[in-house]
XYZ file of C-alpha atoms in Angstrom:
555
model
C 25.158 -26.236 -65.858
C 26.904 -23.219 -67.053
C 25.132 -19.550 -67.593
C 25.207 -20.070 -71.236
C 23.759 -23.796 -71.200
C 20.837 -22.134 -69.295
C 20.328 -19.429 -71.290
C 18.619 -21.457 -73.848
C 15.610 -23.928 -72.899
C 16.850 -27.783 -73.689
C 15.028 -28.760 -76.815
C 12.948 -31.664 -75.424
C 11.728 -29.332 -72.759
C 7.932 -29.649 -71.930
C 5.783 -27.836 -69.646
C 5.002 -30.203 -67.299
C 8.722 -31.527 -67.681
C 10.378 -28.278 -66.202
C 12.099 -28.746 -63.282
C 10.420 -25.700 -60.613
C 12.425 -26.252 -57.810
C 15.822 -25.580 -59.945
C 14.080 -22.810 -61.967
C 13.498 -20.696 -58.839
C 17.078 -21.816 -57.312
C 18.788 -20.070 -60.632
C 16.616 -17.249 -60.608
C 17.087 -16.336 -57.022
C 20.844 -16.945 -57.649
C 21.007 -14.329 -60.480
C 18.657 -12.123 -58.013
C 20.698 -12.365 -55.520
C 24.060 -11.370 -57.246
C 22.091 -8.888 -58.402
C 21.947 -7.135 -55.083
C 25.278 -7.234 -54.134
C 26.218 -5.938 -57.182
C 23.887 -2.638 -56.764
C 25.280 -2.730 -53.164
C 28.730 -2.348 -53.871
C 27.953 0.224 -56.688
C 29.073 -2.008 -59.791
C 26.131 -1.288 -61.426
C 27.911 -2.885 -65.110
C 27.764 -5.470 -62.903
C 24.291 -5.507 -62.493
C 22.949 -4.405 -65.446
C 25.074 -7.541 -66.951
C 23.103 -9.780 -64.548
C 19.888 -8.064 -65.432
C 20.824 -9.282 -69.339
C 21.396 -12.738 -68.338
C 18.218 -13.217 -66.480
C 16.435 -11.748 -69.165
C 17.866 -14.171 -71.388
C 17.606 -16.772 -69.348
C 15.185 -19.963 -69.648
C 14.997 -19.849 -65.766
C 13.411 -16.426 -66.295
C 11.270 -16.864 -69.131
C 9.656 -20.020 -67.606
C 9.163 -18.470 -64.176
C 7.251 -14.868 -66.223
C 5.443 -17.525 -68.231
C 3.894 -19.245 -65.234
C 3.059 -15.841 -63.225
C 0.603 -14.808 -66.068
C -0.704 -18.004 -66.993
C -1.345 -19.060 -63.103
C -2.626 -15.362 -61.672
C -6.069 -14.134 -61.414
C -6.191 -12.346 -65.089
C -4.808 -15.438 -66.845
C -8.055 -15.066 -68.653
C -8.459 -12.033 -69.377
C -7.147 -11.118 -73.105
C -5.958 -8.118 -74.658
C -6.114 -6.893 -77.698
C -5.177 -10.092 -79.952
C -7.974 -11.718 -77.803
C -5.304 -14.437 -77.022
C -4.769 -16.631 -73.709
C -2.030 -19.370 -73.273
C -4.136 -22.384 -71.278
C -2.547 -25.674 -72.831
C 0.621 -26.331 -72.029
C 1.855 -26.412 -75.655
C 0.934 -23.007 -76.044
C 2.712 -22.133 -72.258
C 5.830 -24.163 -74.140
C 5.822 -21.994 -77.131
C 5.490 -18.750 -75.307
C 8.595 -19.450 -73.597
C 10.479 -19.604 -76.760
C 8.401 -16.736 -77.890
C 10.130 -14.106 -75.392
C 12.883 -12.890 -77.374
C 13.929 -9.411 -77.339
C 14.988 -9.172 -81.157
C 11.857 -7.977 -83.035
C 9.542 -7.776 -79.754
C 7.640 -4.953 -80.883
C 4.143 -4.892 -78.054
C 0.954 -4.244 -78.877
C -1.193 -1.612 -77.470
C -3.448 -2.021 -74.033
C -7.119 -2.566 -74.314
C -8.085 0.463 -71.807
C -10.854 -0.523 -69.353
C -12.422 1.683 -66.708
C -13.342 0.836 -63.224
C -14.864 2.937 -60.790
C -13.314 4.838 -58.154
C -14.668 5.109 -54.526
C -15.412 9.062 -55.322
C -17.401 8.406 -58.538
C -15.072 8.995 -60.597
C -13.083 6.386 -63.116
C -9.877 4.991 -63.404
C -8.330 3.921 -66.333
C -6.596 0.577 -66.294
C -4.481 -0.681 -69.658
C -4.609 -4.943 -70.177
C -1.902 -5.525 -72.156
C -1.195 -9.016 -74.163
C -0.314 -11.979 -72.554
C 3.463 -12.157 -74.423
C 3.540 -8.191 -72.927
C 2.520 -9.356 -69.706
C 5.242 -12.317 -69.756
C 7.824 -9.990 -71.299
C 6.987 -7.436 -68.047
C 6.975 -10.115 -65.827
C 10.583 -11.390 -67.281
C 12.465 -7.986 -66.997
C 10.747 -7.759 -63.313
C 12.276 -10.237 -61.957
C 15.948 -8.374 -63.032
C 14.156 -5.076 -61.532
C 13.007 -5.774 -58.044
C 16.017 -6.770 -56.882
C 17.705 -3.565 -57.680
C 14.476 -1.703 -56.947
C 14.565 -3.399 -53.334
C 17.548 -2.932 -52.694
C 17.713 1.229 -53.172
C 14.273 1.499 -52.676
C 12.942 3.967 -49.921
C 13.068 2.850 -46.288
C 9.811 3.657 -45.662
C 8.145 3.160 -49.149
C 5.160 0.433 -48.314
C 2.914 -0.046 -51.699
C 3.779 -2.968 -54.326
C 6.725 -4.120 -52.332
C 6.935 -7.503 -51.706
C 6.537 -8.954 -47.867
C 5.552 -5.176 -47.203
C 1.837 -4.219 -46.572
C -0.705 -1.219 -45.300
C -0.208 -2.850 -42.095
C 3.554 -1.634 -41.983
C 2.864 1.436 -42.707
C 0.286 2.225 -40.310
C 2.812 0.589 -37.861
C 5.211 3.476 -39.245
C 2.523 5.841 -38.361
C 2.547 5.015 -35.193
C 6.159 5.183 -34.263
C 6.437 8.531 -35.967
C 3.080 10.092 -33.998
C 3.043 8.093 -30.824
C 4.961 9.517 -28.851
C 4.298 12.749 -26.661
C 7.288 14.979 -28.242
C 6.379 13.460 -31.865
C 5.122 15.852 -34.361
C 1.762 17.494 -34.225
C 1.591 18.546 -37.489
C 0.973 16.097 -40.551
C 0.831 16.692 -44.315
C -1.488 14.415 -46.050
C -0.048 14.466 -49.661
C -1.582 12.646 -53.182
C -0.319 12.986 -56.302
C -2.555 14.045 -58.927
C -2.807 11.004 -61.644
C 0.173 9.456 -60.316
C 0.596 6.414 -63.123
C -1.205 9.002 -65.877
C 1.715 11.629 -65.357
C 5.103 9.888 -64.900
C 7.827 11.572 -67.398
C 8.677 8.867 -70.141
C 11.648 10.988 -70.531
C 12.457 10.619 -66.602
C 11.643 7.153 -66.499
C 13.609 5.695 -69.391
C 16.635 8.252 -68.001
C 17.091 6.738 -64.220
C 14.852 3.069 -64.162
C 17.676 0.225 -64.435
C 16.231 -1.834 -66.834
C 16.444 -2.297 -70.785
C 15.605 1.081 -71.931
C 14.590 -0.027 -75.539
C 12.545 -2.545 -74.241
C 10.814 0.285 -71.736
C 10.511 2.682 -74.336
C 8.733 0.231 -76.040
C 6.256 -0.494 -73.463
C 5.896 3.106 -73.186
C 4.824 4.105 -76.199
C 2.774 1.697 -77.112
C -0.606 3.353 -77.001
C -4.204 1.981 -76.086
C -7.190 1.052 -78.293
C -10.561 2.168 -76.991
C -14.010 1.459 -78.413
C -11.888 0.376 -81.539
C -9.743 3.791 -81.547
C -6.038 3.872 -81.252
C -5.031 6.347 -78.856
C -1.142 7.213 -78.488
C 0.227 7.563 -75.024
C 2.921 10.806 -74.061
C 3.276 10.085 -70.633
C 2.563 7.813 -67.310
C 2.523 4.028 -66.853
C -0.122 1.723 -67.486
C -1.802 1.012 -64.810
C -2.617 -2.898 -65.250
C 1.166 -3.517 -66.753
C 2.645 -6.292 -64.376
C 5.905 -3.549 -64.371
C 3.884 -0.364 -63.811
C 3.531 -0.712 -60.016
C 7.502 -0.907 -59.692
C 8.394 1.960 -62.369
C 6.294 4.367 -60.419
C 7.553 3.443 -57.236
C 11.267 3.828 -58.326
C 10.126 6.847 -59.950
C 8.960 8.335 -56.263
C 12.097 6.583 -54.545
C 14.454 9.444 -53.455
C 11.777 11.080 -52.126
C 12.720 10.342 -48.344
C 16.573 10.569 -48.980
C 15.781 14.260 -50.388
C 14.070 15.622 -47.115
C 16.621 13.968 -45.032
C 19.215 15.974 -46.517
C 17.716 19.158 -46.884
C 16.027 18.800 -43.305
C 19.035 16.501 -41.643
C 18.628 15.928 -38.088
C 19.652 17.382 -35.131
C 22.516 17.054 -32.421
C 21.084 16.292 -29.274
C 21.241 20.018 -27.797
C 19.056 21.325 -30.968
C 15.193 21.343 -31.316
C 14.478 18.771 -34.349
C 11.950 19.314 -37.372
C 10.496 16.334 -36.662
C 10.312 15.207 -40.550
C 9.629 11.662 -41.187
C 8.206 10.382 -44.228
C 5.749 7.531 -44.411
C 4.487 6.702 -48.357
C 2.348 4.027 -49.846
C 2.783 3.526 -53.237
C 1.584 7.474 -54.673
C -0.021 8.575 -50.775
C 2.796 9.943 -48.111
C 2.369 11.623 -45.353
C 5.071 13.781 -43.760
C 5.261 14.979 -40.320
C 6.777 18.664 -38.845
C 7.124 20.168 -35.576
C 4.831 23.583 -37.174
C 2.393 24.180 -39.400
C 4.761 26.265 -41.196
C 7.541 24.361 -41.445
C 5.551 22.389 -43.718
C 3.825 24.960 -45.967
C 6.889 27.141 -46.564
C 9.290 24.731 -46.988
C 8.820 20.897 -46.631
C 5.886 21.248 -49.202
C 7.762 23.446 -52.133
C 10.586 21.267 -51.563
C 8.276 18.057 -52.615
C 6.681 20.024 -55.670
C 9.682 20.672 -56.496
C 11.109 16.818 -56.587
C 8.030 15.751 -58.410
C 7.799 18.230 -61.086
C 11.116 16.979 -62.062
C 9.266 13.561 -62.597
C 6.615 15.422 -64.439
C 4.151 15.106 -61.206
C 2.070 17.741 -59.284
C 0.331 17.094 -55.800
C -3.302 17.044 -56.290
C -4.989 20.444 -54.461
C -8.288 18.564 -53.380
C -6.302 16.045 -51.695
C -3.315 17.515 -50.198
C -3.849 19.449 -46.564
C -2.127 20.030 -43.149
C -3.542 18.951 -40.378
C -3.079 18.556 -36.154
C -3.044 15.209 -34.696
C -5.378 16.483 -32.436
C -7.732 17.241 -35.309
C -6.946 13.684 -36.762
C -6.250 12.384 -40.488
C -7.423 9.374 -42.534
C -4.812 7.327 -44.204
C -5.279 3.803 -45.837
C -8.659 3.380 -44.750
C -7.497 4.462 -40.700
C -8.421 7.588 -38.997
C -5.107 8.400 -37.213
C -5.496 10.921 -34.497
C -4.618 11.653 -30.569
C -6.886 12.003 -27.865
C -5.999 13.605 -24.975
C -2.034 12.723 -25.917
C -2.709 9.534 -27.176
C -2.859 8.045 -30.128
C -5.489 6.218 -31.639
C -5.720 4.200 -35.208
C -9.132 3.544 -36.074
C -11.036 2.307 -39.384
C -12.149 5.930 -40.788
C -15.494 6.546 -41.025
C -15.461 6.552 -44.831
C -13.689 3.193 -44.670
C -17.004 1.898 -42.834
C -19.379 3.567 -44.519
C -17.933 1.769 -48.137
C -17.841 -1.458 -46.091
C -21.557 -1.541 -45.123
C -22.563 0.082 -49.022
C -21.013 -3.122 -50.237
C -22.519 -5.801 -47.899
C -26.042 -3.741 -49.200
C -24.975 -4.496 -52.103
C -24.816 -8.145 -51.749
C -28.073 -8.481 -49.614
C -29.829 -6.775 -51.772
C -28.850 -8.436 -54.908
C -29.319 -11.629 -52.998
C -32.879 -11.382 -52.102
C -34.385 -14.873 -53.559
C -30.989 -16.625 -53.152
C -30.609 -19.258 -50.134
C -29.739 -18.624 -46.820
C -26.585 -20.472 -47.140
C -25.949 -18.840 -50.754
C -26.094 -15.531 -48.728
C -23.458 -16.361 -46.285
C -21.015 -17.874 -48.347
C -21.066 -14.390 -50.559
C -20.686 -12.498 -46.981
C -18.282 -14.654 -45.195
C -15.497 -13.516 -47.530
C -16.064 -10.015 -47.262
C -16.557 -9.847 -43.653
C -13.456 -11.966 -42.648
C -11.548 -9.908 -45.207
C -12.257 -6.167 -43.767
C -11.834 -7.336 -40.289
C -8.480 -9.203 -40.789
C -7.366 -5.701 -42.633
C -8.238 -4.028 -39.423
C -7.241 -6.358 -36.617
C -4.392 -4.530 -36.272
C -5.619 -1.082 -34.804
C -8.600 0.104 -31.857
C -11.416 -1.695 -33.958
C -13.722 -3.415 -31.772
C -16.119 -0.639 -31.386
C -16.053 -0.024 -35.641
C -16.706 -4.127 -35.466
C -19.477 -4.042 -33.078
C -21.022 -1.498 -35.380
C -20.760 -3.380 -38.386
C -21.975 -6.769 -36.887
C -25.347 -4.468 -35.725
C -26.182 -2.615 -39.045
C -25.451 -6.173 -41.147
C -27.915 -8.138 -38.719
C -30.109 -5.001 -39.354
C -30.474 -5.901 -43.107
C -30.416 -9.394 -42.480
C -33.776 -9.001 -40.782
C -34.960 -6.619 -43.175
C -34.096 -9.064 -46.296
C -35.615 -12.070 -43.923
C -38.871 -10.410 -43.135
C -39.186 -9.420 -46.493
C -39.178 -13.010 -47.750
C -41.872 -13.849 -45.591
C -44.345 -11.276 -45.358
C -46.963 -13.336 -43.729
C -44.931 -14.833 -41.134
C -44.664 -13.658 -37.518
C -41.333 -11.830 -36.154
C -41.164 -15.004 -33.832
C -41.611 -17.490 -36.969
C -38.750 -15.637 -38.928
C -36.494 -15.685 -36.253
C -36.745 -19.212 -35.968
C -36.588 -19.559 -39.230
C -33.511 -18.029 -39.706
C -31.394 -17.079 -36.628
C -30.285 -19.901 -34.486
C -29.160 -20.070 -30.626
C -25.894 -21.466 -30.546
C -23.682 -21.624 -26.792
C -24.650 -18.042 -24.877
C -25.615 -16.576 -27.718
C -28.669 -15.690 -29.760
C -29.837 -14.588 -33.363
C -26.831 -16.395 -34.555
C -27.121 -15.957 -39.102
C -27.330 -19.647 -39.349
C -28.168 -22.404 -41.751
C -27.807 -26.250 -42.613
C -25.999 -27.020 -46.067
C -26.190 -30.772 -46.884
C -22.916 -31.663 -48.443
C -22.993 -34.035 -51.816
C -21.838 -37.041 -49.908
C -25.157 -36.697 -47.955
C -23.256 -35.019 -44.420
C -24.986 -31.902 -43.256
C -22.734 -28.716 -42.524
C -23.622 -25.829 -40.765
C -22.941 -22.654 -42.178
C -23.021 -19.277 -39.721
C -22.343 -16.159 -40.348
C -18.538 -14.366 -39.413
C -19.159 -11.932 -36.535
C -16.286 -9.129 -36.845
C -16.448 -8.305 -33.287
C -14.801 -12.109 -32.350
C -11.577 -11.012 -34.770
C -9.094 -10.740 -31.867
C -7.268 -7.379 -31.648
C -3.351 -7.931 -31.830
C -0.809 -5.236 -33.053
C 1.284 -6.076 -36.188
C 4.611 -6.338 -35.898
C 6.577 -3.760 -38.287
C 8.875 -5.128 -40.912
C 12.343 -3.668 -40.472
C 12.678 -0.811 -42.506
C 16.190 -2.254 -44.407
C 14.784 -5.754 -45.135
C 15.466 -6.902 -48.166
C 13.529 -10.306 -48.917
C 16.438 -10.464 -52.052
C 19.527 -10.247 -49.686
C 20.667 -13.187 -48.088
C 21.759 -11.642 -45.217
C 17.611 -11.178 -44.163
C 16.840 -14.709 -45.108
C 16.517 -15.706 -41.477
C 14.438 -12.677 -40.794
C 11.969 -13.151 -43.151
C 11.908 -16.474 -42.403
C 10.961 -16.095 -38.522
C 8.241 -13.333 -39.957
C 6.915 -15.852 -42.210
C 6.489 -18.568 -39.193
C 4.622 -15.881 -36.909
C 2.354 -15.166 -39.585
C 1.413 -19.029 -39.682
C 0.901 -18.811 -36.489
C -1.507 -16.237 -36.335
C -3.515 -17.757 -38.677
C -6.403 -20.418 -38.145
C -4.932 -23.075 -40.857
C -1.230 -22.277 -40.004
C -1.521 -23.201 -36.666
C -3.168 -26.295 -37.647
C -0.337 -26.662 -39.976
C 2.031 -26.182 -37.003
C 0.530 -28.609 -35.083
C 1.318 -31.414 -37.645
C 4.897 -30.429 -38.194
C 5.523 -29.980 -33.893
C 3.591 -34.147 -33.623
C 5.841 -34.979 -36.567
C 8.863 -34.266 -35.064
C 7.548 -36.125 -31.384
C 7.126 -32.515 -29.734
C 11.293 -32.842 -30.075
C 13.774 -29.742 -31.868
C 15.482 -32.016 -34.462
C 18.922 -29.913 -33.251
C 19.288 -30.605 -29.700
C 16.830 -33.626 -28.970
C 14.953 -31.405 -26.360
C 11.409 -30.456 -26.009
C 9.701 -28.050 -27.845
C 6.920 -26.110 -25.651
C 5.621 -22.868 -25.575
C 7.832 -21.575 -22.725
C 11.170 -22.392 -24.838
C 11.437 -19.363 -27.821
C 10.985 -21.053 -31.304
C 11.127 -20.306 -34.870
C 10.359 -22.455 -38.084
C 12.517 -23.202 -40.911
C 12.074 -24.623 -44.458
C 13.985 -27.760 -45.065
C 14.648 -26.913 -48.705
C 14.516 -22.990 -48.712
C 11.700 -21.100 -50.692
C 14.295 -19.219 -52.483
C 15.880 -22.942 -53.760
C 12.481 -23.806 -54.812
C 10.808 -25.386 -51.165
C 7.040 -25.428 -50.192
C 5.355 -24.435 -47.562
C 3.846 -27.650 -47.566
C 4.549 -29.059 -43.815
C 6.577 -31.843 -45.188
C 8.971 -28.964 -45.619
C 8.873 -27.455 -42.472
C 10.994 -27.702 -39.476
C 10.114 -26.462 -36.021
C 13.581 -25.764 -33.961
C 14.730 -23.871 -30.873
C 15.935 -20.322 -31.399
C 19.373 -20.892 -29.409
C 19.729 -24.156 -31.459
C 19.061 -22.609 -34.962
C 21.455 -19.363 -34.067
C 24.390 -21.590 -32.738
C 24.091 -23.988 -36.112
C 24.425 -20.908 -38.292
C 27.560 -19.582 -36.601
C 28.807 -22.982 -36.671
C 27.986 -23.284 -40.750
C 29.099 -19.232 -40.908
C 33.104 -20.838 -39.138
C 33.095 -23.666 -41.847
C 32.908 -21.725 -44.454
């Protein structure tokens, strides 16, 4: 099938007749020719593979299911209209046509912000959301791909966890930089230049200006917007980070570094999404010049750096930065979950508990569980145990507050049996029996965060690019670690290592854990595979490495 034969969806074509697998296979072929085109610099190259994935029925089918399969598929805008049949996911297919797209404007919502203030977030329509969704998968790819090395937030495969890992490597070391610049932009997404952004993002600027412009409604008034990006548009996390991209190549030329018999700045950039920090061998070295120099590149971009936020501080005096404290102790250095970061941890489990007071015991965990599991797993990564210990303490604290308050009659001895269990070496175990509805009984405890084992995160490369071929391997070997630090994906292992009789498929030899191994998908991700173990592969390092050269001399 030829690019023109897909550009148009077959005229029989149902939902639940579309072929996924070959979907994602011509997407990620478009995406991919996409980045060697940007690579090379033929950018009329790439802009003319932008247009044909924007046009293609490939792309519109893929936007399509994103917003009618994610967590605000819904949630409405302003037409107060959701696609959940899968007529009406047929028609808005055809529907995404850029002759006479004109969008509507956001219905503007406020949610609360963790220093009392609001932020405004814009919900646009579900054919906006599927039109944003559509033109992002022809901007990542070029986003990704001259993107900033060390640019963390809204990237895909990229996380906090990277960037703290970045952190580390920049601070660790005893002749790292001392002094730190803790920089936030002041209303990041509420600020961006429409004139900037429609100027330098590579994407259909008619169809941007459009999205731009649209203006919100608010307690039924239309409000007209001048500047930023909606926060809430499926695009708006990708404009602003292209908008902020730059950033890093800017201080590396105007502070390059030095030959080996100078004395370096020390300047090294870490950012997630609109919060950077950026490291100097003096306090003054960063006032005087690093700091105009950013001012500078942002007003360009119609940005400021907010005064509350932005400060310079020793390592020895210690800085918080995506929920760590980051600081040295006597020359080392030390990533903990900041104090703040606790403190809004045990406020919210309060919150539960105490909205929870007449629901069951095994209500009660089920709402904790979740929230426990999550903030530990966010901080397994850095020194945590004593911040978990802490936690597990005050959250049995209100547990026996909201138990002896249910029984105000009752004994401390009576509610203790009543409600914490010995299980193994341990007592006052949260504990309670759930009888299933096939009449089995389950036993539901409560998560302690001080059994979340402690392992360091391994940092993604800072040139991966999960749209270049040439990384495919990479990111698959990530991906199989990941599964294997995880409860159900070593289970899932497990199946896929007795499937294959404990045997590498390549060489017929054993597979144990004294031989290196990776995993590989059968039918690629990219070409439409699962990571269903069906489609999994377990294999020797050696033997994978020597098959690929051997495939690389065929071809």
């Amino acid at each position: 099938m030829d690019a023109a034969a897909r550009a148009c969806a077959p005229p029989d074509v149902t939902w639940t007749g579309i072929n996924w697998a070959e979907v994602q296979r011509q997407v990620s072929r478009l995406q991919i020719r996409t980045v060697k085109a940007t690579q090379s610099g033929r950018h009329n190259k790439a802009k003319a593979l932008q247009w044909l994935l924007t046009h293609s029925f490939s792309g519109k089918a893929l936007a399509v299911r994103r917003v009618t399969e994610n967590k605000g598929k819904n949630t409405a805008g302003v037409d107060n209209v959701t696609w959940k049949t899968p007529a009406a996911k047929t028609n808005a297919i055809a529907s995404l046509k850029r002759r006479g797209y004109s969008p509507l404007p956001l219905r503007r919502v406020f949610i609360p912000k963790k220093n009392g203030k609001t932020r405004p977030l814009g919900i646009p329509t579900m054919k906006c959301r599927a039109m944003q969704a559509l033109h992002l998968l022809a901007l990542e790819p070029v986003a990704e791909t001259t993107a900033d090395l060390n640019s963390y937030g809204f990237r895909p495969e990229r996380s906090t966890a990277d960037a703290g890992g970045q952190c580390f490597i920049s601070l660790a070391k005893k002749a790292s930089a001392e002094w730190v610049l803790e920089a936030d932009i002041q209303g990041c997404f509420d600020k961006i230049s429409h004139d900037w952004m429609i100027a330098n993002i590579p994407t259909d600027k008619v169809i941007l200006k459009k999205w731009l412009k649209a203006g919100y409604v608010y307690q039924n008034e239309l409000f007209p917007t001048d500047a930023g990006t909606p926060q809430g548009g499926i695009i708006s996390p990708v404009a602003a980070n292209m908008t902020l991209d730059g950033l890093e190549a800017m201080l590396a030329a105007k502070f390059p570094r030095p030959k080996r018999t100078e004395k370096g700045l020390k300047i090294n950039m870490v950012r997630y999404a609109d919060d950077f920090i950026i490291t100097g061998c003096s306090r003054e070295l960063l006032e005087l010049e690093v700091k105009p120099a950013v001012a500078e590149f942002l007003a360009e971009r119609g940005l400021v750096l907010s005064p509350e936020k932005t400060r310079i501080t020793h390592i020895e005096v210690g800085f918080d930065f995506l929920g760590w404290n980051i600081r040295k102790y006597n020359g080392k250095l030390l990533m903990k979950p900041s104090k703040a970061n606790v403190k809004a941890h045990l406020d919210r489990i309060r919150e539960v508990i105490e909205a929870n007071k007449t629901s069951t015991q095994v209500s009660l965990i089920k709402l904790l569980n979740p929230i426990l599991r999550g903030w530990a797993n966010y901080h397994c990564h850095v020194v945590a145990k004593e911040a978990f210990a802490r936690v597990d303490h005050e959250v049995w604290s209100m547990l026996w507050q909201w138990a002896v308050r249910r029984h105000p009659n009752k004994g401390a001895r009576w509610v203790k049996g009543r409600y914490f269990k010995t299980q193994d070496n341990r007592n006052w175990v949260f504990a309670a029996t759930e009888e299933q509805e096939d009449g089995t009984k389950r036993e539901r405890v409560l998560l302690k965060e001080a059994d979340t084992p402690i392992q360091r995160h391994v940092k993604i490369s800072a040139a991966a690019n999960p749209h270049d071929p040439q990384w495919a391997q990479y990111f698959e070997t990530r991906w199989g670690q990941k599964m294997l630090n995880s409860g159900r994906g070593r289970a899932k292992l497990y199946r896929v290592w007795l499937r294959q009789d404990r045997l590498c498929p390549d060489c017929q030899q054993p597979l144990t854990k004294y031989t290196p191994w990776g995993v590989r998908h059968v039918v690629k991700r990219a070409d439409g595979g699962t990571d269903a173990a069906s489609n999994l592969q377990m294999h020797h390092l050696t033997c994978h490495r020597n098959q690929r050269y051997a495939e690389n001399e065929v071809v």
